[in-house]
XYZ file of C-alpha atoms in Angstrom:
447
model
C -27.848 14.067 2.191
C -29.159 12.901 -1.114
C -27.698 9.431 -1.392
C -28.605 8.819 -4.995
C -27.119 12.036 -6.211
C -23.947 11.432 -4.092
C -23.577 7.941 -5.632
C -23.692 9.569 -9.126
C -21.076 12.036 -8.198
C -18.674 9.348 -6.952
C -19.262 7.199 -9.995
C -18.489 10.110 -12.212
C -15.340 10.946 -10.099
C -13.948 7.347 -10.238
C -15.126 6.430 -13.767
C -11.874 7.691 -15.547
C -9.915 5.155 -13.396
C -12.191 2.335 -14.666
C -12.684 3.091 -18.314
C -9.719 5.212 -19.559
C -6.319 4.083 -20.383
C -3.392 6.578 -20.783
C -0.437 5.972 -23.186
C 1.985 5.329 -20.310
C -0.448 2.839 -18.686
C -0.575 0.871 -21.884
C 3.216 0.932 -22.125
C 3.545 -0.321 -18.553
C 0.943 -3.139 -19.204
C 2.836 -4.145 -22.304
C 6.114 -4.290 -20.311
C 4.416 -6.421 -17.597
C 2.910 -8.789 -20.225
C 6.410 -9.085 -21.761
C 7.732 -10.251 -18.399
C 4.912 -12.773 -18.197
C 5.688 -14.195 -21.543
C 9.386 -14.384 -20.736
C 8.472 -16.347 -17.696
C 6.154 -18.702 -19.712
C 9.090 -19.427 -22.093
C 11.318 -20.205 -19.119
C 8.682 -22.493 -17.767
C 8.426 -24.404 -21.040
C 12.201 -24.875 -21.069
C 12.026 -26.155 -17.474
C 9.249 -28.536 -18.139
C 10.996 -29.982 -21.272
C 14.511 -30.133 -19.832
C 13.760 -30.632 -16.109
C 15.267 -29.156 -13.070
C 18.727 -29.305 -14.409
C 18.195 -25.873 -15.970
C 17.686 -24.473 -12.448
C 20.276 -24.074 -9.702
C 18.775 -26.558 -7.477
C 20.821 -29.747 -6.732
C 21.234 -32.523 -4.216
C 22.018 -30.403 -1.211
C 20.049 -27.262 -2.097
C 16.823 -28.713 -3.119
C 14.979 -25.430 -2.613
C 15.892 -22.137 -4.328
C 14.352 -18.775 -4.984
C 11.020 -20.500 -5.954
C 10.407 -21.492 -2.236
C 11.661 -18.049 -1.134
C 9.136 -16.356 -3.347
C 6.442 -18.710 -2.107
C 7.215 -17.787 1.467
C 7.365 -14.142 0.649
C 4.014 -13.974 -1.212
C 2.139 -16.200 1.126
C 3.410 -14.194 4.147
C 2.246 -11.014 2.279
C -1.170 -12.522 1.923
C -1.446 -13.551 5.468
C -0.228 -10.211 6.664
C -2.746 -8.510 4.415
C -5.510 -10.622 5.670
C -4.590 -9.992 9.294
C -4.425 -6.108 8.757
C -7.612 -6.074 6.655
C -9.452 -8.010 9.353
C -8.159 -5.741 12.047
C -9.255 -2.574 9.987
C -12.838 -3.897 9.624
C -13.291 -5.556 12.889
C -12.301 -2.474 14.908
C -13.935 -0.039 12.443
C -10.696 2.040 12.149
C -11.674 5.568 11.104
C -9.258 5.898 8.191
C -9.639 2.274 7.031
C -11.716 3.308 3.907
C -8.703 4.906 2.175
C -6.594 1.818 2.293
C -8.758 -1.195 3.025
C -9.338 -2.086 -0.620
C -5.569 -1.829 -1.395
C -4.885 -4.350 1.457
C -7.736 -6.641 0.327
C -6.555 -6.896 -3.139
C -2.873 -7.478 -2.173
C -4.181 -10.312 0.133
C -6.146 -12.215 -2.582
C -3.693 -11.661 -5.454
C -0.533 -12.694 -3.401
C -2.406 -15.816 -2.241
C -2.952 -16.693 -5.984
C 0.563 -15.948 -7.006
C 2.435 -17.520 -4.086
C 1.382 -21.162 -4.436
C 2.336 -21.151 -8.097
C 6.033 -21.042 -7.058
C 5.505 -24.229 -5.182
C 4.260 -25.827 -8.507
C 7.487 -24.586 -10.189
C 9.525 -26.304 -7.473
C 7.917 -29.623 -8.082
C 9.878 -31.856 -10.527
C 6.867 -34.045 -11.442
C 3.686 -31.941 -11.988
C 2.020 -34.967 -13.503
C 1.997 -36.451 -9.970
C 0.554 -33.347 -8.260
C -2.958 -34.965 -7.901
C -1.460 -37.755 -5.691
C -0.955 -35.000 -3.056
C -4.664 -34.676 -2.823
C -5.700 -38.312 -3.351
C -3.329 -39.742 -0.869
C -2.305 -37.085 1.647
C -0.343 -37.913 4.660
C -2.183 -36.328 7.613
C 0.897 -36.533 9.790
C 2.793 -34.197 7.348
C 2.981 -30.393 7.998
C 3.072 -29.951 4.257
C -0.459 -31.452 4.024
C -1.742 -29.143 6.615
C -0.054 -26.212 4.939
C -1.891 -27.029 1.754
C -5.248 -27.300 3.741
C -4.385 -23.829 5.342
C -3.682 -22.104 2.121
C -6.823 -23.366 0.219
C -8.971 -22.442 3.335
C -7.333 -19.074 3.671
C -7.812 -18.473 -0.059
C -11.431 -19.367 -0.038
C -12.011 -17.216 3.051
C -10.165 -14.254 1.753
C -11.847 -14.417 -1.708
C -15.301 -14.497 -0.039
C -14.296 -11.593 2.244
C -13.041 -9.529 -0.799
C -16.248 -10.229 -2.770
C -18.483 -9.137 0.291
C -16.691 -5.762 0.402
C -17.137 -5.350 -3.302
C -20.951 -5.946 -3.496
C -22.116 -2.447 -2.447
C -19.803 -0.934 -5.125
C -20.934 -3.293 -7.770
C -24.525 -2.216 -6.946
C -23.556 1.538 -7.183
C -21.775 1.025 -10.494
C -24.755 -1.055 -11.857
C -27.295 1.720 -11.105
C -25.240 4.780 -11.940
C -22.790 4.116 -14.630
C -23.162 5.869 -17.864
C -21.448 5.203 -21.273
C -20.141 1.944 -20.215
C -20.112 -1.199 -22.389
C -23.094 -3.436 -22.110
C -20.919 -6.380 -21.107
C -19.635 -4.324 -18.120
C -23.134 -3.451 -16.917
C -24.223 -7.000 -17.204
C -21.226 -8.022 -15.221
C -21.988 -5.447 -12.383
C -25.586 -6.682 -12.328
C -24.540 -10.248 -11.922
C -21.937 -9.599 -9.253
C -24.263 -7.257 -7.282
C -26.588 -10.308 -6.652
C -29.652 -8.142 -6.204
C -28.088 -5.809 -3.621
C -30.250 -2.672 -3.334
C -28.722 -0.837 -0.351
C -31.732 -1.185 1.850
C -31.230 -0.856 5.682
C -31.892 -4.564 6.081
C -29.477 -5.543 3.395
C -26.862 -3.112 4.607
C -26.969 -4.261 8.266
C -26.937 -7.879 7.203
C -23.842 -7.295 4.993
C -22.003 -5.307 7.707
C -22.602 -8.075 10.191
C -21.412 -10.858 7.808
C -18.350 -8.794 6.826
C -17.470 -8.320 10.518
C -17.839 -12.024 11.195
C -15.517 -12.770 8.203
C -12.923 -10.247 9.316
C -12.631 -12.071 12.708
C -12.389 -15.421 10.815
C -9.654 -14.293 8.516
C -7.536 -12.925 11.370
C -7.646 -16.422 12.949
C -6.987 -18.000 9.604
C -3.972 -15.818 8.944
C -2.379 -16.660 12.220
C -3.010 -20.430 11.974
C -2.075 -20.733 8.333
C 1.270 -18.964 8.686
C 2.150 -20.822 11.839
C 1.636 -24.067 9.909
C 3.981 -22.799 7.214
C 6.617 -22.007 9.968
C 6.294 -25.442 11.369
C 7.416 -26.980 7.988
C 10.804 -25.559 8.906
C 10.910 -25.646 12.645
C 9.789 -29.257 13.033
C 12.936 -30.598 11.369
C 16.370 -31.313 12.963
C 18.042 -29.071 10.395
C 20.275 -26.307 12.166
C 18.920 -22.886 11.175
C 15.270 -24.103 11.087
C 14.994 -26.201 14.263
C 13.674 -23.271 16.361
C 10.955 -22.863 18.982
C 10.331 -19.115 17.878
C 9.929 -19.574 14.105
C 6.086 -19.435 14.247
C 5.899 -15.953 15.897
C 9.039 -14.929 13.999
C 7.312 -15.789 10.674
C 4.220 -13.925 11.718
C 6.104 -10.734 12.614
C 8.179 -11.046 9.431
C 4.987 -11.443 7.371
C 3.459 -8.175 8.947
C 6.825 -6.485 8.345
C 6.663 -7.229 4.584
C 2.933 -6.707 4.389
C 3.055 -3.163 5.867
C 5.966 -2.368 3.579
C 4.195 -3.501 0.429
C 1.036 -1.677 1.521
C 2.957 1.548 1.866
C 4.610 1.131 -1.499
C 1.202 0.437 -3.175
C -0.383 3.511 -1.366
C 2.441 5.691 -2.788
C 2.232 4.401 -6.358
C -1.661 4.514 -6.508
C -1.725 7.987 -4.871
C 0.823 9.402 -7.282
C -0.606 7.703 -10.453
C -4.238 8.393 -9.952
C -3.913 11.700 -8.228
C -5.720 10.565 -5.183
C -3.878 12.984 -2.682
C -7.242 14.039 -1.157
C -8.091 10.379 -0.203
C -4.691 8.803 0.504
C -3.152 11.550 2.544
C -0.106 12.123 4.600
C -1.808 10.974 7.757
C -2.206 7.575 6.307
C 1.444 7.303 5.536
C 2.326 8.442 9.052
C 0.038 5.872 10.653
C 1.465 3.076 8.506
C 4.980 4.313 9.096
C 4.412 4.115 12.960
C 2.979 0.536 12.566
C 6.036 -0.337 10.443
C 8.405 1.109 13.161
C 6.837 -1.029 15.833
C 6.959 -4.153 13.701
C 10.544 -3.436 12.695
C 11.536 -3.248 16.387
C 9.801 -6.668 16.963
C 11.386 -8.198 13.881
C 14.766 -6.850 14.880
C 14.344 -8.418 18.412
C 13.315 -11.896 16.938
C 16.154 -11.779 14.442
C 18.720 -10.931 17.134
C 17.373 -13.668 19.505
C 17.476 -16.242 16.699
C 21.120 -15.641 15.745
C 22.363 -14.868 19.161
C 21.153 -18.142 20.649
C 22.799 -20.049 17.909
C 26.080 -18.265 18.330
C 25.940 -18.592 22.130
C 25.226 -22.275 22.164
C 28.530 -23.237 20.485
C 26.956 -26.283 18.894
C 29.016 -27.659 15.999
C 26.182 -27.569 13.413
C 25.123 -24.100 14.481
C 28.681 -22.882 14.283
C 29.043 -24.261 10.771
C 25.769 -22.401 9.670
C 27.025 -19.115 11.095
C 30.458 -19.539 9.411
C 28.575 -19.921 6.139
C 26.564 -16.865 6.747
C 29.487 -14.675 7.913
C 31.911 -15.861 5.158
C 29.986 -16.533 2.012
C 26.945 -14.390 2.620
C 28.411 -11.571 4.694
C 27.065 -8.639 2.683
C 23.720 -10.263 2.186
C 23.531 -10.808 5.950
C 24.501 -7.211 6.663
C 21.773 -5.842 4.340
C 19.059 -8.202 5.460
C 19.545 -8.040 9.301
C 21.135 -4.585 9.756
C 20.300 -2.222 6.909
C 16.900 -3.829 6.385
C 15.922 -3.302 9.910
C 17.925 -0.246 11.321
C 17.311 2.083 8.314
C 13.575 1.885 8.587
C 13.882 2.330 12.429
C 16.076 5.439 12.062
C 13.801 6.989 9.437
C 10.572 6.290 11.144
C 11.741 6.962 14.783
C 12.311 10.702 14.313
C 9.279 12.791 13.499
C 11.095 15.133 11.114
C 11.942 12.350 8.791
C 8.297 11.024 8.409
C 7.591 12.459 5.001
C 5.642 10.454 2.424
C 8.771 9.879 0.358
C 10.959 8.831 3.350
C 8.370 6.447 4.676
C 8.011 4.953 1.237
C 11.827 4.561 1.101
C 11.848 2.882 4.500
C 9.201 0.522 3.258
C 11.286 -0.428 0.135
C 14.211 -1.095 2.190
C 12.150 -3.267 4.592
C 10.753 -5.346 1.787
C 14.062 -5.911 0.164
C 15.608 -6.794 3.523
C 12.811 -9.202 4.376
C 13.125 -11.086 0.992
C 16.891 -11.324 1.516
C 16.275 -12.574 5.148
C 14.057 -15.414 3.653
C 16.874 -16.140 1.233
C 19.369 -16.507 4.116
C 17.050 -18.821 6.060
C 16.648 -21.164 3.115
C 19.792 -21.370 1.037
C 22.773 -21.174 3.534
C 20.981 -23.547 5.812
C 20.664 -26.125 2.947
C 24.315 -25.591 2.007
C 25.325 -26.672 5.530
C 23.215 -29.797 5.953
C 22.728 -31.755 9.081
C 23.818 -34.924 7.370
C 26.110 -33.866 4.608
C 26.395 -35.970 1.360
C 29.861 -37.461 0.858
C 32.043 -36.789 -2.225
C 29.580 -34.373 -3.766
C 30.753 -32.015 -6.548
C 31.074 -28.427 -5.521
C 28.443 -27.232 -7.869
C 25.949 -29.585 -6.314
C 26.707 -28.235 -2.710
C 26.511 -24.504 -3.582
C 23.501 -22.777 -5.008
C 23.253 -20.091 -7.715
C 19.950 -19.275 -9.328
C 19.866 -19.460 -13.184
C 18.086 -17.110 -15.561
C 15.229 -19.617 -15.666
C 14.473 -18.989 -11.953
C 14.893 -15.228 -12.248
C 12.674 -15.033 -15.278
C 9.930 -16.932 -13.498
C 10.422 -14.766 -10.402
C 10.057 -11.505 -12.322
C 7.145 -13.013 -14.212
C 5.385 -13.676 -10.845
C 5.878 -10.051 -9.787
C 4.561 -8.785 -13.052
C 1.553 -11.156 -12.852
C 0.916 -9.780 -9.387
C 0.865 -6.224 -10.682
C -1.305 -7.094 -13.646
C -3.876 -8.847 -11.455
C -3.965 -5.754 -9.210
C -4.477 -3.472 -12.218
C -7.237 -5.689 -13.591
C -9.123 -5.588 -10.315
C -8.703 -1.837 -10.091
C -10.244 -1.565 -13.606
C -13.306 -3.432 -12.324
C -13.923 -1.449 -9.076
C -12.539 1.859 -7.689
C -9.526 1.478 -5.506
C -11.365 3.809 -2.932
C -14.615 2.067 -1.836
C -17.387 4.306 -2.731
C -19.789 2.480 -0.313
C -17.394 3.394 2.493
C -17.579 7.043 1.604
C -21.491 6.830 1.431
C -21.669 4.989 4.791
C -19.358 7.600 6.515
C -21.393 10.564 5.097
C -24.706 8.839 5.926
C -23.582 8.441 9.726
C -22.449 12.079 9.853
C -24.028 14.303 12.581
C -25.306 16.746 10.083
C -26.465 14.015 7.653
C -23.995 15.014 4.931
C -20.203 15.396 4.572
C -18.177 16.753 1.673
C -15.280 14.763 0.439
C -12.857 17.103 2.191
C -14.751 16.734 5.491
C -14.693 12.962 5.072
C -10.891 12.981 4.813
C -10.184 15.483 7.534
C -12.532 14.148 10.075
């Protein structure tokens, strides 16, 4: 195989994804920017008027900001875990989805902590959290875990990008000079020599093992913030593994949705194939069974205990949040299981639909963990106005939530405009290791 000519072919194939923008892509980017600007306007109003413009009050001190934070952070941790597994065990079909997973990991880890800042009433005192941390507090350890994981995932993502930066540096034609200089700077002198290649593979493999451990530890610490309290609904010994399984559940779901959209928009049917969806669907099926088991165990133990505070919480769930409870814990779990369990239903569209239901159900499950629990406090406040006891998100909170989602998609698109979503270096490595010395793109996918 002529490696140099193959690199030029791949650059030519993926260049339209990096350099050209269609009319519809510009419209979608404009819509996303509009959501972000709407969120910025809401943020200014919140800073000027304070948290009274939100639905958070004395009892419910956390709202959808903290729910979004949990969702995005668990998405990043699950992405780190899945990406580490794919690289560490050298999964044969990892090349088609590994970069999608890696980008989701880093971007969600950037967006998630922003919602914590939105939840803080006095941002001007934020620096005290770093100057005078309480080492006994799980929140301090959660901040340390998030920062460590962000640094580790960013380094890991950059390491996987280096070979493609070098390929784009040496083979790109008709690209702006600033882009060529950027590729030269980011490639840091990588020339794809056997020594450099082996060293990079070794470092990447070590980093993949490290981020697997980081993902487990970091999300466990986040779960402890809830479970180490006396609050009914949170005080649970299974919250750490429950959160990890829930994170994987949402992570696999978002990955499937991203695979479907990228495959459809960029016409990558020959790279992201049905076999990838089936594999991801089977993984989602296994995780949905685990998630359903943990959910059942959590609620059944509270119902069976007949403790007064647990009974009050269940009454709140079954009365005020009955339909939300049904969707989150029945539809959000059973529908994906039914779709993915039977082989005849495992089409690309049905697997994607199951993933959408799973993600929506998981977000709503996080909502039911936070809000109803705070509405039935362990030590209730006496003579409190009803609007202070019950929570309802305002347009400010929804605007900032949709702005976070839009920013997530925008960051994802910007990274895809920098490097191809299918790693070219992975294709080259696979073909280089082929028995005959060369593989066509079709052979690469069907092997």
